[in-house]
PDB file of C-alpha atoms in Angstrom:
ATOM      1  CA  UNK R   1     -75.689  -5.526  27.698  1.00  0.00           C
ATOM      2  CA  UNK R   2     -72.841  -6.859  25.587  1.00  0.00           C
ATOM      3  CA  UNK R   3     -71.142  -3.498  23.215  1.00  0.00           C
ATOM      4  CA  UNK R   4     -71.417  -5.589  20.181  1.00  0.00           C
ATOM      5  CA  UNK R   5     -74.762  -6.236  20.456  1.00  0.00           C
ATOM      6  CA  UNK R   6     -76.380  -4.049  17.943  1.00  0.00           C
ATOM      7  CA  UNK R   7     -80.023  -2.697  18.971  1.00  0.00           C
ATOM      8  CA  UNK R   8     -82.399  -2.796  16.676  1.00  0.00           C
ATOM      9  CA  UNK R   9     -85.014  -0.833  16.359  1.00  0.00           C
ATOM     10  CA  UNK R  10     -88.372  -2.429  15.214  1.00  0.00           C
ATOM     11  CA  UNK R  11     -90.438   0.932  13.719  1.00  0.00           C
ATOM     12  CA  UNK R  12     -93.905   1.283  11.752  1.00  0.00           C
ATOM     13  CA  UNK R  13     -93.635   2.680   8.418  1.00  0.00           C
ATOM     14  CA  UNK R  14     -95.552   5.486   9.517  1.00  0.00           C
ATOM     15  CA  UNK R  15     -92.894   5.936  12.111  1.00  0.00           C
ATOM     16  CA  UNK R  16     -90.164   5.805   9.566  1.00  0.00           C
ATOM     17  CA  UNK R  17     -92.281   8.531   7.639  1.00  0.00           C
ATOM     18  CA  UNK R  18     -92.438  11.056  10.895  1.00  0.00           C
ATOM     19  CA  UNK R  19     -88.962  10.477  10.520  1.00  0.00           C
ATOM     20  CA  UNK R  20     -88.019  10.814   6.699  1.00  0.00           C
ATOM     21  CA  UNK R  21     -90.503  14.334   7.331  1.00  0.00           C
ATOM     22  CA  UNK R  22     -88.636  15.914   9.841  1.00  0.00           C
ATOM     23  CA  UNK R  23     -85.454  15.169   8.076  1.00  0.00           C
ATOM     24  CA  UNK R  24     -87.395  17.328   5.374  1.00  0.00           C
ATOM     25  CA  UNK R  25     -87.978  19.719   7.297  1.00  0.00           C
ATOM     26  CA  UNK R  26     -84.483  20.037   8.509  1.00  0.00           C
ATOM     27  CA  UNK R  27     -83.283  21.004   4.828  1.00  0.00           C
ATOM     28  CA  UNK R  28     -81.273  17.922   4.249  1.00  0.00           C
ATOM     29  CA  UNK R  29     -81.122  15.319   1.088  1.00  0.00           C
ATOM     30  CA  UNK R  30     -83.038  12.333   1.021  1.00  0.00           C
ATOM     31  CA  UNK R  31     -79.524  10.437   1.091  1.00  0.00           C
ATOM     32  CA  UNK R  32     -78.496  12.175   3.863  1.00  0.00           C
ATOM     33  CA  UNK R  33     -81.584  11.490   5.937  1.00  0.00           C
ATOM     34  CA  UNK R  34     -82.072   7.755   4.640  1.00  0.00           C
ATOM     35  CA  UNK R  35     -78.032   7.703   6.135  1.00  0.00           C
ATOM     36  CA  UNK R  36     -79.060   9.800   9.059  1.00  0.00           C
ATOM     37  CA  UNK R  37     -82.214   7.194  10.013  1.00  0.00           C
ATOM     38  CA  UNK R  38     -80.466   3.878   9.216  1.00  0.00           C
ATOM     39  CA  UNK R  39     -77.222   4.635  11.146  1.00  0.00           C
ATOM     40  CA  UNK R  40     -79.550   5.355  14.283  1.00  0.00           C
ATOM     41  CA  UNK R  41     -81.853   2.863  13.431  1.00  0.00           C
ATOM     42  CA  UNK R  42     -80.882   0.019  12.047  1.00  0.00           C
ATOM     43  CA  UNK R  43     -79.384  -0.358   8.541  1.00  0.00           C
ATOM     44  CA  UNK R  44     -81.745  -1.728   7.093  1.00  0.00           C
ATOM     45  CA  UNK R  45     -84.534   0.046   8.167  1.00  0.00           C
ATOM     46  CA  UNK R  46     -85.012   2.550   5.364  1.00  0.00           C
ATOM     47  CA  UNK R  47     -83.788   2.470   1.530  1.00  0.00           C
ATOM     48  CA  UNK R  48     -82.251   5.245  -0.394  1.00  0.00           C
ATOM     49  CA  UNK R  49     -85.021   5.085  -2.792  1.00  0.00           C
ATOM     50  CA  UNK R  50     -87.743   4.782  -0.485  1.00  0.00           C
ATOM     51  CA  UNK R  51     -86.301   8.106   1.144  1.00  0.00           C
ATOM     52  CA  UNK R  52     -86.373   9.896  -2.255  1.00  0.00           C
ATOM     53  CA  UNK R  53     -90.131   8.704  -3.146  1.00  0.00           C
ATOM     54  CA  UNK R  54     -90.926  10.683   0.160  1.00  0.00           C
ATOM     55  CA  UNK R  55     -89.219  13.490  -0.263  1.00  0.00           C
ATOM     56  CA  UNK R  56     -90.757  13.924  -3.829  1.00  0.00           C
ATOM     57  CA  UNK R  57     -94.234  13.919  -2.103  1.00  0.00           C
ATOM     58  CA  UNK R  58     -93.167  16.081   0.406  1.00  0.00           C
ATOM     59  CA  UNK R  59     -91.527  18.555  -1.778  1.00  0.00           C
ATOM     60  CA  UNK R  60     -95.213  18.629  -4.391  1.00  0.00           C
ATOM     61  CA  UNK R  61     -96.992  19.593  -1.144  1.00  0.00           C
ATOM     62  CA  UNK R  62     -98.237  16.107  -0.138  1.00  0.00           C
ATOM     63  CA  UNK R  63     -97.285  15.637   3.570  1.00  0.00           C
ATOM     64  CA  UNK R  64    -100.013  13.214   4.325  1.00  0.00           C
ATOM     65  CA  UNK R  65     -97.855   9.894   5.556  1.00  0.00           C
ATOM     66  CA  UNK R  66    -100.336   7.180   5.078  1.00  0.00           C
ATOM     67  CA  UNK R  67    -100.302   4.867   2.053  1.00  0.00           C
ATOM     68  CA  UNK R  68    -102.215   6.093  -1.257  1.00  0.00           C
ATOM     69  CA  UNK R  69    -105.443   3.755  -1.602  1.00  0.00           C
ATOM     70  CA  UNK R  70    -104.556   1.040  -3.883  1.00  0.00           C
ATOM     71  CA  UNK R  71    -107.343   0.666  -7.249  1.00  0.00           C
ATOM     72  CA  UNK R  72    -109.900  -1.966  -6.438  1.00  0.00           C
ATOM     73  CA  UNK R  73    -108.828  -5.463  -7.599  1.00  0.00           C
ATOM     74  CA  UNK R  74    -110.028  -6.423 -10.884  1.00  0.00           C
ATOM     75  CA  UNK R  75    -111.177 -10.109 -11.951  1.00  0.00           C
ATOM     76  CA  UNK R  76    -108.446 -12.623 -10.343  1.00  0.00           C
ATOM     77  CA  UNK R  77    -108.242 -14.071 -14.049  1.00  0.00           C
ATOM     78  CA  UNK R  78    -105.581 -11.850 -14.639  1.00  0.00           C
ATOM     79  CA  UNK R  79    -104.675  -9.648 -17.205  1.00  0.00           C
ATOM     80  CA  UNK R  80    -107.540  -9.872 -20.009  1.00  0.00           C
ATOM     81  CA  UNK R  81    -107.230  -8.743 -23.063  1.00  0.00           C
ATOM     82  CA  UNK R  82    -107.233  -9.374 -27.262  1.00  0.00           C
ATOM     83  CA  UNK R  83    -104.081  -8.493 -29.494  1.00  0.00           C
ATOM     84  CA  UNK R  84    -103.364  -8.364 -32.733  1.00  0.00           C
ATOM     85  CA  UNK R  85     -99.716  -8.041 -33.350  1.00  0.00           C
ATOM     86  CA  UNK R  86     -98.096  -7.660 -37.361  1.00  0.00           C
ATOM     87  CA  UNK R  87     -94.952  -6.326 -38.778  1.00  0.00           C
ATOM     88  CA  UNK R  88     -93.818  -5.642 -41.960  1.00  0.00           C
ATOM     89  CA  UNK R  89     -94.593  -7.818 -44.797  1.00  0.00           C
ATOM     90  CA  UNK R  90     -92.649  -9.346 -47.274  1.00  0.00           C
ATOM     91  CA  UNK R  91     -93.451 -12.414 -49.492  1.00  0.00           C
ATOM     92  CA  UNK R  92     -92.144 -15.863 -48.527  1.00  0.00           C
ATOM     93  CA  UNK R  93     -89.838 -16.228 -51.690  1.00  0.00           C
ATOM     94  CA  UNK R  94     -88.452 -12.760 -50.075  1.00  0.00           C
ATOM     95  CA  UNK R  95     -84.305 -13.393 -50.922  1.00  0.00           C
ATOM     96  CA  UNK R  96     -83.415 -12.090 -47.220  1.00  0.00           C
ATOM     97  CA  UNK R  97     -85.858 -13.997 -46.167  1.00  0.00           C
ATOM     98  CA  UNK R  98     -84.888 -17.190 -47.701  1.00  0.00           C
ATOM     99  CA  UNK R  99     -80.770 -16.594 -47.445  1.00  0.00           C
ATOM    100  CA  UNK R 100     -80.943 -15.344 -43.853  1.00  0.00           C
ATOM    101  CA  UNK R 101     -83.470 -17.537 -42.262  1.00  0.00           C
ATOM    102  CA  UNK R 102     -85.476 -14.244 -41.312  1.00  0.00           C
ATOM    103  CA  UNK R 103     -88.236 -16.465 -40.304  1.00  0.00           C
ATOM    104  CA  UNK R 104     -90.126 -13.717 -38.152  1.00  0.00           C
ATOM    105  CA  UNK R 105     -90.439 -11.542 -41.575  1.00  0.00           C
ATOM    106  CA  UNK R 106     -93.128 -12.552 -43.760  1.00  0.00           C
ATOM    107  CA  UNK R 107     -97.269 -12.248 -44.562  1.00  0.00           C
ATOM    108  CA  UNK R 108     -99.035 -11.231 -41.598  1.00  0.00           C
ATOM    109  CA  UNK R 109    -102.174 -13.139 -41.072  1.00  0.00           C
ATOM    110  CA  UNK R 110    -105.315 -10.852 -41.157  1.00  0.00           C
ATOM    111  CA  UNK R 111    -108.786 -11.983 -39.983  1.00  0.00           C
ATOM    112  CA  UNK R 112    -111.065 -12.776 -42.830  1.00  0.00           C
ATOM    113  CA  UNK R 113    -114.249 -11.171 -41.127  1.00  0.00           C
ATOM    114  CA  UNK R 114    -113.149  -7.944 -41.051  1.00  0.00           C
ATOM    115  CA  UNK R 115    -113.411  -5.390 -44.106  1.00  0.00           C
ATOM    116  CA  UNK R 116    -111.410  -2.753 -44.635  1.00  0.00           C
ATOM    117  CA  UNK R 117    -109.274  -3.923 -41.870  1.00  0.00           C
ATOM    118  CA  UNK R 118    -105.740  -4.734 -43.172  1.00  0.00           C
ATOM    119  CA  UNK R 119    -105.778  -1.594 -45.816  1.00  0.00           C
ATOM    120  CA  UNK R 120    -106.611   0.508 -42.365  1.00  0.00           C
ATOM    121  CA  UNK R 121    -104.003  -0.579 -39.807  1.00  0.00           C
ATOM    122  CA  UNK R 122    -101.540  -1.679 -42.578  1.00  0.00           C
ATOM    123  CA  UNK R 123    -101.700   0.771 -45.547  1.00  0.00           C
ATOM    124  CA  UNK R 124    -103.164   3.734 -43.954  1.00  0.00           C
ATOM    125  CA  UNK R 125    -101.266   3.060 -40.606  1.00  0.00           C
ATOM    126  CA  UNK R 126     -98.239   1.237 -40.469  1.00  0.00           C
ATOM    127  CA  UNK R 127     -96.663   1.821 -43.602  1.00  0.00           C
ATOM    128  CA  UNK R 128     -97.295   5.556 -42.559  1.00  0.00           C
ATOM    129  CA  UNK R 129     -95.429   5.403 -39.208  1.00  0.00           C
ATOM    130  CA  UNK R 130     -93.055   2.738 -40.859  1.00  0.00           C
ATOM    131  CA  UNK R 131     -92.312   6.370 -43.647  1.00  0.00           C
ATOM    132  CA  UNK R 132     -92.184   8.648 -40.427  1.00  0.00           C
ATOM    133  CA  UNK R 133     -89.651   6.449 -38.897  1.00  0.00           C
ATOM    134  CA  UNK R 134     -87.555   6.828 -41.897  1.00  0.00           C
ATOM    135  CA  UNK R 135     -88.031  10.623 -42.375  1.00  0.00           C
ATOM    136  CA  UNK R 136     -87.188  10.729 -38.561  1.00  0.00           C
ATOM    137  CA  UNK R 137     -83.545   8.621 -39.187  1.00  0.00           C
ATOM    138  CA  UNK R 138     -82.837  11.284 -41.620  1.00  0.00           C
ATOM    139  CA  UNK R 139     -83.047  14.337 -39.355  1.00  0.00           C
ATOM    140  CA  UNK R 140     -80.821  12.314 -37.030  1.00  0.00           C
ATOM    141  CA  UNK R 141     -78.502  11.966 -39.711  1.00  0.00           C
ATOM    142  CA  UNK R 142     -78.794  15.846 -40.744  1.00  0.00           C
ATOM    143  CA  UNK R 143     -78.155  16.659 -36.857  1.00  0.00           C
ATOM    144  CA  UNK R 144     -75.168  14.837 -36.650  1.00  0.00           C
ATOM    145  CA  UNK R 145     -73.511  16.077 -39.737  1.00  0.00           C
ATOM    146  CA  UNK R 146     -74.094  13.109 -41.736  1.00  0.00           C
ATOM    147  CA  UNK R 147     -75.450  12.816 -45.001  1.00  0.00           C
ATOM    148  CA  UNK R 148     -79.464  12.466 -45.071  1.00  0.00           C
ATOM    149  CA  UNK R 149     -79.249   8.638 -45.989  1.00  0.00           C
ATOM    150  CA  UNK R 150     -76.741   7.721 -43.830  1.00  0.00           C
ATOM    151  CA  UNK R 151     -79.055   5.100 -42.060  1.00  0.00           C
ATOM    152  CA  UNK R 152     -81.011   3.969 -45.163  1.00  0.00           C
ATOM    153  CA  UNK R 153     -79.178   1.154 -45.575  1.00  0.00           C
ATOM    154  CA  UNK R 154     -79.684   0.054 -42.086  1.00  0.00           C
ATOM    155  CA  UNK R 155     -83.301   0.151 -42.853  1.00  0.00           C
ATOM    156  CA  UNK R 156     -84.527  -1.414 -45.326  1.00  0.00           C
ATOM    157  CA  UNK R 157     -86.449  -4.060 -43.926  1.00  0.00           C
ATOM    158  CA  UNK R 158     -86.610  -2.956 -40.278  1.00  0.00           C
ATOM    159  CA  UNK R 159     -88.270  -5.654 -37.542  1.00  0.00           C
ATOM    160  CA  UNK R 160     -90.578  -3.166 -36.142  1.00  0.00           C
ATOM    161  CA  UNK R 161     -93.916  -4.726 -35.041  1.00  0.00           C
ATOM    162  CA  UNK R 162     -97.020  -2.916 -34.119  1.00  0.00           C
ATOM    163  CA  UNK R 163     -99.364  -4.517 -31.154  1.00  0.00           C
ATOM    164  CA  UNK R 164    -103.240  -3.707 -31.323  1.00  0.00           C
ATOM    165  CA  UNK R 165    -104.521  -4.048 -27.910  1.00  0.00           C
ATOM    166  CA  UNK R 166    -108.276  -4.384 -26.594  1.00  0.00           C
ATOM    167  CA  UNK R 167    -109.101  -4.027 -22.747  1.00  0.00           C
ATOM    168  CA  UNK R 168    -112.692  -5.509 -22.955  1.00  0.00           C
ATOM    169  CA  UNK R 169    -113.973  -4.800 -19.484  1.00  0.00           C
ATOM    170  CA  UNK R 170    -113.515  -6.611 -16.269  1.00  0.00           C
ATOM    171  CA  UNK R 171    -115.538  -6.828 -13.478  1.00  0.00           C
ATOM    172  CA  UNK R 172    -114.597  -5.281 -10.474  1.00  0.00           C
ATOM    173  CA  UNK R 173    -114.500  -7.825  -7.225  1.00  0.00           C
TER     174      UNK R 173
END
């Protein structure tokens, strides 16, 4: 056999995971086994990460070595869902709007069919959170020494957008 030939080892996961648990065991780091296993090995064999996602299973009590069951696989469509997504509105002869070419700022468009809906998630919603962002910028400000408004002016007409999701459901195959 040639002394630069390197032998490789060709080992199951589960094989790697006996491993990667006695290292445990041991006391040592999940470096310092993922070093230990690969420099006997293989290099390649056995990631620095992968070692650490062990070892946190190991260390909450979970020895078992086999794979978690993966969730069944929903439709093969892919991910389904309806959104409605809106920001913050401002009219279209807006003058940052206009001078800037903001073009993402503007009137949202709401569905017609629903009542009540845009003074809900707007008025009642948004704008609230929109307020509480503000009040939070402030206690920033007040935690660094700064005065309260320090980041008013940054915020006048922030680009924050809010995303309304519906999961209508899937079947299972």
């Amino acid at each position: 056999m040639d002394a630069d030939h390197e032998l490789k080892m060709d080992l199951s996961r589960r094989e790697i995971r006996v491993l990667l648990l006695h290292e445990f065991r041991m006391g040592r780091k999940a470096t310092e086994a993922a070093n230990n296993i690969c420099s006997t090995m293989g290099e390649d064999i056995l990631s620095i990460r992968t070692a650490q996602h062990w070892f946190n299973r190991f260390k909450n009590g979970n020895l078992e070595l086999d794979d978690l069951p993966r969730p069944e696989k929903l439709s093969p469509k892919g991910d389904l869902k309806e959104d409605f997504d809106l920001a913050m509105e401002l009219p279209a002869d807006d003058k940052d709007r206009i001078e800037r070419g903001a073009i993402l700022y503007g009137p949202n468009f709401w569905p017609d069919n629903l009542h009540g809906f845009r003074e809900c998630i707007y008025s009642e919603f948004y704008l609230k959170m929109l307020s509480l962002g503000k009040k939070l910028f402030e206690a920033f400000a007040l935690s660094l020494n700064l005065p309260s408004n320090y980041f008013k002016s940054m915020c006048q007409k922030p680009m924050v957008t809010m995303r309304l999701l519906h999961y209508p459901p899937q079947t299972i195959i």
